[in-house]
CSV table of C-alpha atoms and ligand atoms in Angstrom, one decimal:
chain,number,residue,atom,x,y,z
P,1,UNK,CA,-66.3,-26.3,-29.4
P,2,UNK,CA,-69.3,-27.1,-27.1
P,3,UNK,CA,-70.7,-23.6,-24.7
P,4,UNK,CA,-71.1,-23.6,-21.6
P,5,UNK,CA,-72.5,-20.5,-19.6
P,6,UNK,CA,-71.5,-20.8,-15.8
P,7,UNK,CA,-73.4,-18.5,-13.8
P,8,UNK,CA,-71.8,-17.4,-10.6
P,9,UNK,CA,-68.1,-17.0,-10.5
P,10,UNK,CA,-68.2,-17.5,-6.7
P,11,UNK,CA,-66.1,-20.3,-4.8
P,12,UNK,CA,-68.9,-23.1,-6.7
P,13,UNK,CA,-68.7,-21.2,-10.3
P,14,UNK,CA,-64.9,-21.0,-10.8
P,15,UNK,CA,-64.3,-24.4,-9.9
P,16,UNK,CA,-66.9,-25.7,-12.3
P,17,UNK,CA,-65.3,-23.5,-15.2
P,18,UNK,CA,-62.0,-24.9,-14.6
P,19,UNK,CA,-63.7,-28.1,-15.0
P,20,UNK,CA,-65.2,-27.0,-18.2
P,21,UNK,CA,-62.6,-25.4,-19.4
P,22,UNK,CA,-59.8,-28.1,-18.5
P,23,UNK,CA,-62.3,-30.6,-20.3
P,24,UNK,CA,-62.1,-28.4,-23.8
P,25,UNK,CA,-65.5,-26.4,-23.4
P,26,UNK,CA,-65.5,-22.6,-24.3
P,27,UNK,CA,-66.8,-21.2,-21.1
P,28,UNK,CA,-69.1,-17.9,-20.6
P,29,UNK,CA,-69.1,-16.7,-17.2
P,30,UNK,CA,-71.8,-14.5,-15.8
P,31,UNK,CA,-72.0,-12.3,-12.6
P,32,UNK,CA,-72.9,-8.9,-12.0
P,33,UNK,CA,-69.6,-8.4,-9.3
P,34,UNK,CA,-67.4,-5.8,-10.1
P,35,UNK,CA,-64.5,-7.7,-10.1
P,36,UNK,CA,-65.2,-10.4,-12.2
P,37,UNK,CA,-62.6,-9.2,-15.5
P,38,UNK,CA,-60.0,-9.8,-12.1
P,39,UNK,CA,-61.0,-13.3,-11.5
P,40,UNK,CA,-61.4,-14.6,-14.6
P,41,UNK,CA,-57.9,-12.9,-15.6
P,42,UNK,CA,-56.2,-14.5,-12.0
P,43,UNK,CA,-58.1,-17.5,-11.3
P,44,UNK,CA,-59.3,-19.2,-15.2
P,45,UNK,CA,-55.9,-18.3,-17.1
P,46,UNK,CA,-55.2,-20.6,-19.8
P,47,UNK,CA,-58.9,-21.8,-20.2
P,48,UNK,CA,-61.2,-20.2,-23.3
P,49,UNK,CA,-63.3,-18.1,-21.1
P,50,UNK,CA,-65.2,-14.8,-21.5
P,51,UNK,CA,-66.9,-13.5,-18.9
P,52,UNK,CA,-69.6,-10.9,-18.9
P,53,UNK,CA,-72.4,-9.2,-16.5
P,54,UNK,CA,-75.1,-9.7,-19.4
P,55,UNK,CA,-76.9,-12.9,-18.3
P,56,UNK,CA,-78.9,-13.3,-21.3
P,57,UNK,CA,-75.9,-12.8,-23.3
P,58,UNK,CA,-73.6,-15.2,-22.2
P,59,UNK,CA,-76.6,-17.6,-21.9
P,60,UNK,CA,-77.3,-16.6,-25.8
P,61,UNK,CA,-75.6,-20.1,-27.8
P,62,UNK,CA,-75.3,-21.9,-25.1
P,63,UNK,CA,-74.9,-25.8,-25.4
P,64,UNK,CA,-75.5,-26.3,-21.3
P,65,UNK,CA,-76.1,-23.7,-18.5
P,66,UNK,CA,-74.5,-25.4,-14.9
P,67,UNK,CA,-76.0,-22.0,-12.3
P,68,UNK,CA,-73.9,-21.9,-9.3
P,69,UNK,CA,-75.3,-18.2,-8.3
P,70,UNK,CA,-76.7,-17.1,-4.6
P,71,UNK,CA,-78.6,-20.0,-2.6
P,72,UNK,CA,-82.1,-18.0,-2.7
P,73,UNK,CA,-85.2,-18.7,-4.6
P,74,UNK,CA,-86.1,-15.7,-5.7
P,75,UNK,CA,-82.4,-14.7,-7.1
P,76,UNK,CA,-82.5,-18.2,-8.7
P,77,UNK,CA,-86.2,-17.7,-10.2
P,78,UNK,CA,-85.2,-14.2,-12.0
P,79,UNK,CA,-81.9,-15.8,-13.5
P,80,UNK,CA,-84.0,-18.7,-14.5
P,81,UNK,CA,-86.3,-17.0,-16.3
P,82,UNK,CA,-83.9,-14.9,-18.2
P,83,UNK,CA,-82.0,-18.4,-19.3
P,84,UNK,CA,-85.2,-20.0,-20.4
P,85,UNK,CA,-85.5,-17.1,-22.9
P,86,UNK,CA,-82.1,-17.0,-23.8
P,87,UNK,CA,-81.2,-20.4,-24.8
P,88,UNK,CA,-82.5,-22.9,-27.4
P,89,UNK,CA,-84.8,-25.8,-26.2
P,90,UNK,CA,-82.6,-28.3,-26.2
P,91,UNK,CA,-80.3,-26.7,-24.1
P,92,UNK,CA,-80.1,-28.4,-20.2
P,93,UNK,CA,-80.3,-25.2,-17.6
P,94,UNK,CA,-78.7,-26.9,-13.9
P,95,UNK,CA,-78.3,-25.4,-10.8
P,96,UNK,CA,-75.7,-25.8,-8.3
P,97,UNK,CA,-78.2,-25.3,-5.9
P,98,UNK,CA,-77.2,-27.0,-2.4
P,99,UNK,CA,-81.3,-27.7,-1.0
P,100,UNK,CA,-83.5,-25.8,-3.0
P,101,UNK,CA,-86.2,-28.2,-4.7
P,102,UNK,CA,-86.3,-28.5,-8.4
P,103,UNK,CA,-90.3,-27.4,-8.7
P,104,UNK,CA,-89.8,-24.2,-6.5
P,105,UNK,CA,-86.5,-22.8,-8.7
P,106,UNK,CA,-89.2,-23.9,-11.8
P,107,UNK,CA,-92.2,-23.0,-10.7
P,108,UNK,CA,-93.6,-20.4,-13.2
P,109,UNK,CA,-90.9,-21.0,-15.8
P,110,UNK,CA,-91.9,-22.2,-19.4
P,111,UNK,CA,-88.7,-24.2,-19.6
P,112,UNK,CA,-89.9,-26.2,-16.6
P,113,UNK,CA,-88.7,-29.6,-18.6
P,114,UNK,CA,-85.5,-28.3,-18.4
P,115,UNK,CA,-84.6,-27.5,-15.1
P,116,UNK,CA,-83.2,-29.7,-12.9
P,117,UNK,CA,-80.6,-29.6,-10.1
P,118,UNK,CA,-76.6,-30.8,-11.3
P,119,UNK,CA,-75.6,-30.4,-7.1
P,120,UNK,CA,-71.4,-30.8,-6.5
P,121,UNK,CA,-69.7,-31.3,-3.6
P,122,UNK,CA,-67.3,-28.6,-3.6
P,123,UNK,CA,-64.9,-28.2,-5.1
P,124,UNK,CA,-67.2,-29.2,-8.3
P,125,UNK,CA,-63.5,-29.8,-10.1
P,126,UNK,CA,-62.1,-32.7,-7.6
P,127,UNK,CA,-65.4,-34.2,-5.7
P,128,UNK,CA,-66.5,-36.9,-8.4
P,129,UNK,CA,-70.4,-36.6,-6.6
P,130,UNK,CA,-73.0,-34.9,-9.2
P,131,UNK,CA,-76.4,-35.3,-7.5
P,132,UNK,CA,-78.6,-34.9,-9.9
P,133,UNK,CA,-82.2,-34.2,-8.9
P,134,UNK,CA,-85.8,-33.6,-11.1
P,135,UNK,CA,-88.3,-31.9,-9.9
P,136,UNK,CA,-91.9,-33.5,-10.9
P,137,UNK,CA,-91.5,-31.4,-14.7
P,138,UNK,CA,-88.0,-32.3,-15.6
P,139,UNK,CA,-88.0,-34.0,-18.7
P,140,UNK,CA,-86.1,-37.2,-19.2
P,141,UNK,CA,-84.2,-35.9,-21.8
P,142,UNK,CA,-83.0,-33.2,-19.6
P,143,UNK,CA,-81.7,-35.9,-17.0
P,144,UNK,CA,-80.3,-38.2,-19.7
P,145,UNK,CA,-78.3,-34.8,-21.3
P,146,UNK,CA,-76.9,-33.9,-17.5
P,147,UNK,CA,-76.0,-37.3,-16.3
P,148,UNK,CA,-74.1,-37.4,-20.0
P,149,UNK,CA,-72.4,-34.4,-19.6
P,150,UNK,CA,-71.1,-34.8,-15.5
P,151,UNK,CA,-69.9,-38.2,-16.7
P,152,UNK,CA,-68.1,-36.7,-19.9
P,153,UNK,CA,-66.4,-34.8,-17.4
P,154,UNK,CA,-64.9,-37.1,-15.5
P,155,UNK,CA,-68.0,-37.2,-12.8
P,156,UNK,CA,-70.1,-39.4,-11.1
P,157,UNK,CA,-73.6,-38.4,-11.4
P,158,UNK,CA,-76.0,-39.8,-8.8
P,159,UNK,CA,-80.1,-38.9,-10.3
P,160,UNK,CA,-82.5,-39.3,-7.4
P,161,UNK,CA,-85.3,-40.5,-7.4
P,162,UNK,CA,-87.7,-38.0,-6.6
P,163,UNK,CA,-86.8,-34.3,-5.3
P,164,UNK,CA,-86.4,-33.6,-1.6
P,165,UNK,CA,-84.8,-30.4,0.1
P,166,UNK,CA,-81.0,-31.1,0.8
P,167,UNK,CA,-81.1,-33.9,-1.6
P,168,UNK,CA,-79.4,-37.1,-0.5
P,169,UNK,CA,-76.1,-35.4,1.0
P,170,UNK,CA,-76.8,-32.6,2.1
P,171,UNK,CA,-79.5,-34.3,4.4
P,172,UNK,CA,-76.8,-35.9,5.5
P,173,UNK,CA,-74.5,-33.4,6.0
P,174,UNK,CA,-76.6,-31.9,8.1
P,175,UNK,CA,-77.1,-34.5,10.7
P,176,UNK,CA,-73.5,-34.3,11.7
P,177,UNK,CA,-73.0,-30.8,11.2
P,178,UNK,CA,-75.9,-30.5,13.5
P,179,UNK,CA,-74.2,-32.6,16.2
P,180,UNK,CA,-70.6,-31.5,15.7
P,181,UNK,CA,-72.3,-27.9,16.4
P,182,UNK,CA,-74.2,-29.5,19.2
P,183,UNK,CA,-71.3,-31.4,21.4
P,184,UNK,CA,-69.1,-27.8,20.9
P,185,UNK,CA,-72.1,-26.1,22.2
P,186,UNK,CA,-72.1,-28.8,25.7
P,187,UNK,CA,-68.2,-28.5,25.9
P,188,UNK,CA,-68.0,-32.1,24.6
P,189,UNK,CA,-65.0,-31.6,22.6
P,190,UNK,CA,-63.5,-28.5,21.1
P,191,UNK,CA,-63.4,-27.6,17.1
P,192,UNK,CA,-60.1,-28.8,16.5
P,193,UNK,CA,-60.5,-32.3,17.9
P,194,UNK,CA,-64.0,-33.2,16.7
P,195,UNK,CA,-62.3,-32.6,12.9
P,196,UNK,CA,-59.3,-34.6,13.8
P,197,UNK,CA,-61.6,-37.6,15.4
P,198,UNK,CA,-63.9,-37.3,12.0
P,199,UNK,CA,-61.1,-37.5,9.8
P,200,UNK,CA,-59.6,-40.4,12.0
P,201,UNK,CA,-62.7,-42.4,11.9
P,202,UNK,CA,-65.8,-41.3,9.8
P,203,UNK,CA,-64.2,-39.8,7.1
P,204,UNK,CA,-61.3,-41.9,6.8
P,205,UNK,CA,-64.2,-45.2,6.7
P,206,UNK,CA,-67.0,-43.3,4.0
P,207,UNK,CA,-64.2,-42.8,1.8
P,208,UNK,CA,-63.7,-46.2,1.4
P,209,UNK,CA,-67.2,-47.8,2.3
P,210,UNK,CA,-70.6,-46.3,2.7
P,211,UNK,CA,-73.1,-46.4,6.1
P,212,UNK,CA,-74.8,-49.7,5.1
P,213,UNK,CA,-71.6,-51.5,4.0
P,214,UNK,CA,-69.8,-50.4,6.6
P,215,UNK,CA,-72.9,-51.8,8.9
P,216,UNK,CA,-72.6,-55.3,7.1
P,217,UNK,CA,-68.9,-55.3,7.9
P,218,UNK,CA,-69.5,-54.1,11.7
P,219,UNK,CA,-71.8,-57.2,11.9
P,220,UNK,CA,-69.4,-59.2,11.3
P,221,UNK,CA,-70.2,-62.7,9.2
P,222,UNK,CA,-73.6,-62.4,10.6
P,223,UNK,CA,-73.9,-58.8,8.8
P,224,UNK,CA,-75.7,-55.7,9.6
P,225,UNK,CA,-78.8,-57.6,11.3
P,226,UNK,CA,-76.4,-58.6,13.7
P,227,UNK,CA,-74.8,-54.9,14.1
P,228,UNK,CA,-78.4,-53.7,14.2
P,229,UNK,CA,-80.0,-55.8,17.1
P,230,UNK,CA,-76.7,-56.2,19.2
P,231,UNK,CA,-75.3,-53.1,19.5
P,232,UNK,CA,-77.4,-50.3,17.6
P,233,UNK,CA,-80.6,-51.3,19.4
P,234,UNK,CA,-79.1,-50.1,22.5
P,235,UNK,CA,-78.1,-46.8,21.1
P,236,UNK,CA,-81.2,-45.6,22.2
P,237,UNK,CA,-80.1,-41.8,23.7
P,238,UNK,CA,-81.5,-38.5,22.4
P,239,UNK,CA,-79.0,-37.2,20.7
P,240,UNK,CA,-79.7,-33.3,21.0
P,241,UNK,CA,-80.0,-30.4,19.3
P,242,UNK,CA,-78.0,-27.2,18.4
P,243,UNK,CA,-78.4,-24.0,20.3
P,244,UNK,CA,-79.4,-21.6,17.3
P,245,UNK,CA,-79.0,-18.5,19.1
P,246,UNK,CA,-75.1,-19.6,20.7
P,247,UNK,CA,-74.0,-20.5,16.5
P,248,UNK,CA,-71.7,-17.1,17.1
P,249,UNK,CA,-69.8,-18.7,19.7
P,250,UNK,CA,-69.2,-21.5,18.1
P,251,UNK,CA,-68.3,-19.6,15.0
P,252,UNK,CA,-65.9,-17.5,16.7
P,253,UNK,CA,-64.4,-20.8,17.9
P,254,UNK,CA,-64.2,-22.3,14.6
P,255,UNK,CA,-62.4,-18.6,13.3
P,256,UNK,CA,-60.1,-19.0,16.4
P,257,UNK,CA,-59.2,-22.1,15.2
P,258,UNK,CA,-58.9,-22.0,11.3
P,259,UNK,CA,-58.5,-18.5,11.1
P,260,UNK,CA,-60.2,-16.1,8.5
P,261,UNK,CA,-59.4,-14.2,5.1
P,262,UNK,CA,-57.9,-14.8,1.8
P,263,UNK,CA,-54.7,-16.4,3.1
P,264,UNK,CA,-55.9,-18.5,5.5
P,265,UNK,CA,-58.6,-19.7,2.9
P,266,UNK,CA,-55.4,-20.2,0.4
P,267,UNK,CA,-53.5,-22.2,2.7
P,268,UNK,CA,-56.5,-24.6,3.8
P,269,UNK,CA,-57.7,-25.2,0.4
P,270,UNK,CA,-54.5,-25.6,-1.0
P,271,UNK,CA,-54.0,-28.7,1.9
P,272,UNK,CA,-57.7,-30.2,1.4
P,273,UNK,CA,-56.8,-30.0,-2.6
P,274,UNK,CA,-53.8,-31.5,-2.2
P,275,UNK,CA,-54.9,-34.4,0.6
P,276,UNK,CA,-57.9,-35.0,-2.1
P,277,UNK,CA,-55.9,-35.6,-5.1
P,278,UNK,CA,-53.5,-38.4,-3.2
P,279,UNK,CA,-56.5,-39.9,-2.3
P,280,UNK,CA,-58.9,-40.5,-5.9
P,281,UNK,CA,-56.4,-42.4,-7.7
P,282,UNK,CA,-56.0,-44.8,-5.0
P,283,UNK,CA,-60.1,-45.3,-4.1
P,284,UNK,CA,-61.0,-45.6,-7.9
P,285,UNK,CA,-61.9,-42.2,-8.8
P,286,UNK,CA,-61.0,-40.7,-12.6
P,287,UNK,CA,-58.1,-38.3,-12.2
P,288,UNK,CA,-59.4,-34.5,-12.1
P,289,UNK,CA,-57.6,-32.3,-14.3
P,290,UNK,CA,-54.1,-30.3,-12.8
P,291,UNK,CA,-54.4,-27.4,-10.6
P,292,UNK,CA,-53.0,-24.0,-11.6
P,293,UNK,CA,-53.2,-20.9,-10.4
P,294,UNK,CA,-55.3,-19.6,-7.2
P,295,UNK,CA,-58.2,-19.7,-6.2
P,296,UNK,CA,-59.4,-17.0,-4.1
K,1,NAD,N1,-70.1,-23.4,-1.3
K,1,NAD,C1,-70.4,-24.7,-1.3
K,1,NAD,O1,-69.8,-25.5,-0.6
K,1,NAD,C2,-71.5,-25.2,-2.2
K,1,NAD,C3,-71.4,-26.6,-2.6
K,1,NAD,C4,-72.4,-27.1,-3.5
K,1,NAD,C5,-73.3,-26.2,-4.1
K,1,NAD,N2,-73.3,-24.9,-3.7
K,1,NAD,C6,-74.3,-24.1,-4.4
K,1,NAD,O2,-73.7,-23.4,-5.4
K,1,NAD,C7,-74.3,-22.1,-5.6
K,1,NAD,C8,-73.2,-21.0,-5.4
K,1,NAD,O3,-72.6,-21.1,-4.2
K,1,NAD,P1,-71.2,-20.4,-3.8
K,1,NAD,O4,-70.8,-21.0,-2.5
K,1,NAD,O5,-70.3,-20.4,-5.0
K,1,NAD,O6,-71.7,-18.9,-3.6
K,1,NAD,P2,-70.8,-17.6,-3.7
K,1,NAD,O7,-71.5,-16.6,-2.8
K,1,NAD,O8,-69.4,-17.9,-3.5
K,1,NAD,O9,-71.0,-17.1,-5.2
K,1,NAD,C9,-72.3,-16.7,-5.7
K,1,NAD,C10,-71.9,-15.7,-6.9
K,1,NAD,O10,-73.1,-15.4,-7.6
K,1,NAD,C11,-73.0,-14.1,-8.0
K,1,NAD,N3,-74.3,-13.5,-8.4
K,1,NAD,C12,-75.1,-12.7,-7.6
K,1,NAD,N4,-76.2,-12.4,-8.4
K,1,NAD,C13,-76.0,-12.9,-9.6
K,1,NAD,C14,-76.8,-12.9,-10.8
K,1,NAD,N5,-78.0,-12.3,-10.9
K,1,NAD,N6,-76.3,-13.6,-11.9
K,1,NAD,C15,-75.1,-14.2,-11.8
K,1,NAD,N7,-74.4,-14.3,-10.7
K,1,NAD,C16,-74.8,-13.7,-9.6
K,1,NAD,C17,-72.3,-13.4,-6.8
K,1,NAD,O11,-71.7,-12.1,-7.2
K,1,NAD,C18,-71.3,-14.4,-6.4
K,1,NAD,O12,-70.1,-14.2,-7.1
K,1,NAD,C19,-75.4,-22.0,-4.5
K,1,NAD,O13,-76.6,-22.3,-5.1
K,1,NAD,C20,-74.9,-23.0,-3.5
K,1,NAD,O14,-76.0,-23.5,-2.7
K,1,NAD,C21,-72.4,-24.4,-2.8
């Protein structure tokens, strides 16, 4: 049976080890929190999994390391290093990481060929998006060995070109999290609404089609050129920034809204999961594996 260490058993780790797991790999879970035994007992029952807060141990026989631990460099440097000395060198060391480049997590590391970025949307165990991202060191082999493995698991890897901070779509992301932030900050609209207009519109269209598809079709027979020089060209209005210092307000809104803690967090993951599994079959997607248990 094939090893894979997951480091992190945070909301990005556990999902990838039921993804691991459900796909027959023994999984070795690593984190230094105290109630890890808890998790892996509640939240990965039925899987193989062991779970220890020894990183170089569970790294120790790896087959492929997927890192989902805390979004900073310097955290991500240290447990770096201690995987480049704990696992053979064939073994592919990813990171979940959401912006970080590549060459910075690397820099410094003498298994610089390996590292390269294996970036879910989460949840890792339904979203079929693996970004996968080299930095200038990666090896090909290393790319080859990750694309190999998201697709064995049901994935669809994406490798970039070059590296970039925020990848492809998170760069995105952050354009209309930028503005959704912005037109709650100028009373525009309120939390509740602008997710019910982006799931009656933006959403509802990506899933189906992407930005320049969906720019051939708005242009009619005449395609995007048309779209482009009749109506985009006279989108020409700044469209604003976020208030950086008034991001409380707007997160108190947001907790108004959605509300805050474990069962909140239950009960709106449990309706994304469930909205996202009715949808995959339908748009062409491989079927994830079944849900079970919770996942707080
Ligand atoms: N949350 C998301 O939507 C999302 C999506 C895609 C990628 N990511 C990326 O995945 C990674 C994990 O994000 P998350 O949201 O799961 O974070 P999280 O805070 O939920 O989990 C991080 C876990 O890492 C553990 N940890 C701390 N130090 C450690 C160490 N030395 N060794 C092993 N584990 C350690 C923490 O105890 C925690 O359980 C980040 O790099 C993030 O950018 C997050």
């Amino acid at each position: 049976m094939a090893v894979v260490t997951i480091v992190g058993a945070g909301v990005i780790g556990v999902s990838w080890a039921r993804l691991f797991g459900a796909a027959g790999w023994e999984v070795r879970v690593s984190d230094p929190r105290p109630d890890l035994r808890d998790i892996v007992d509640r939240q990965l029952a039925g899987l193989s999994v062991t779970s220890t807060s020894d990183l170089a141990a569970a790294a120790s026989g790896a087959d492929f390391v997927q890192e989902a631990g805390p979004e900073r460099v310097s955290v991500k440097e240290k447990m770096f290093a201690t995987l480049a000395a704990n696992t053979r060198d064939d073994v592919v060391l990813a990171s979940s990481s959401s912006s970080l480049l590549p060459s910075v997590i690397a820099q410094g590391n003498p298994a610089a060929d390996r590292i390269v970025i294996g970036h879910p949307f989460n949840p890792p165990e339904l979203m079929p998006l693996v970004e996968v991202v080299p930095g200038p060191q990666t090896s090909a082999r290393t790319v080859d060995r990750a694309t190999e493995v998201y697709r064995a698991l049901g994935k669809t890897p994406i490798r970039l070109k070059k590296e970039i901070p925020g990848f492809v779509g998170n760069r995105l992301q952050k354009v209309v999290d930028d503005q959704a932030t912005y037109l709650v900050q100028q009373g525009v609209i309120d939390v509740k609404d602008l997710d019910d207009l982006v799931r009656a519109s933006l959403g509802l269209r990506w899933a189906t089609i992407g930005p320049f598809e969906s720019g051939v079709l708005g242009g009619g027979p005449e395609g995007m050129r048309h779209l482009v020089e009749h109506v985009a060209s006279q989108m020409t209005f700044e469209i604003g920034e976020p208030d950086a210092a008034g991001m409380n307000d707007v997160l108190d809104k947001v907790e108004q809204t959605y509300g805050t803690g474990e069962a909140a967090y239950e009960r709106l993951a449990g309706l994304r999961d469930e909205r996202t599994r009715a949808v995959l079959k339908p748009l062409g997607w491989p079927e994830p594996p079944e849900a079970d248990g919770p996942r707080d």
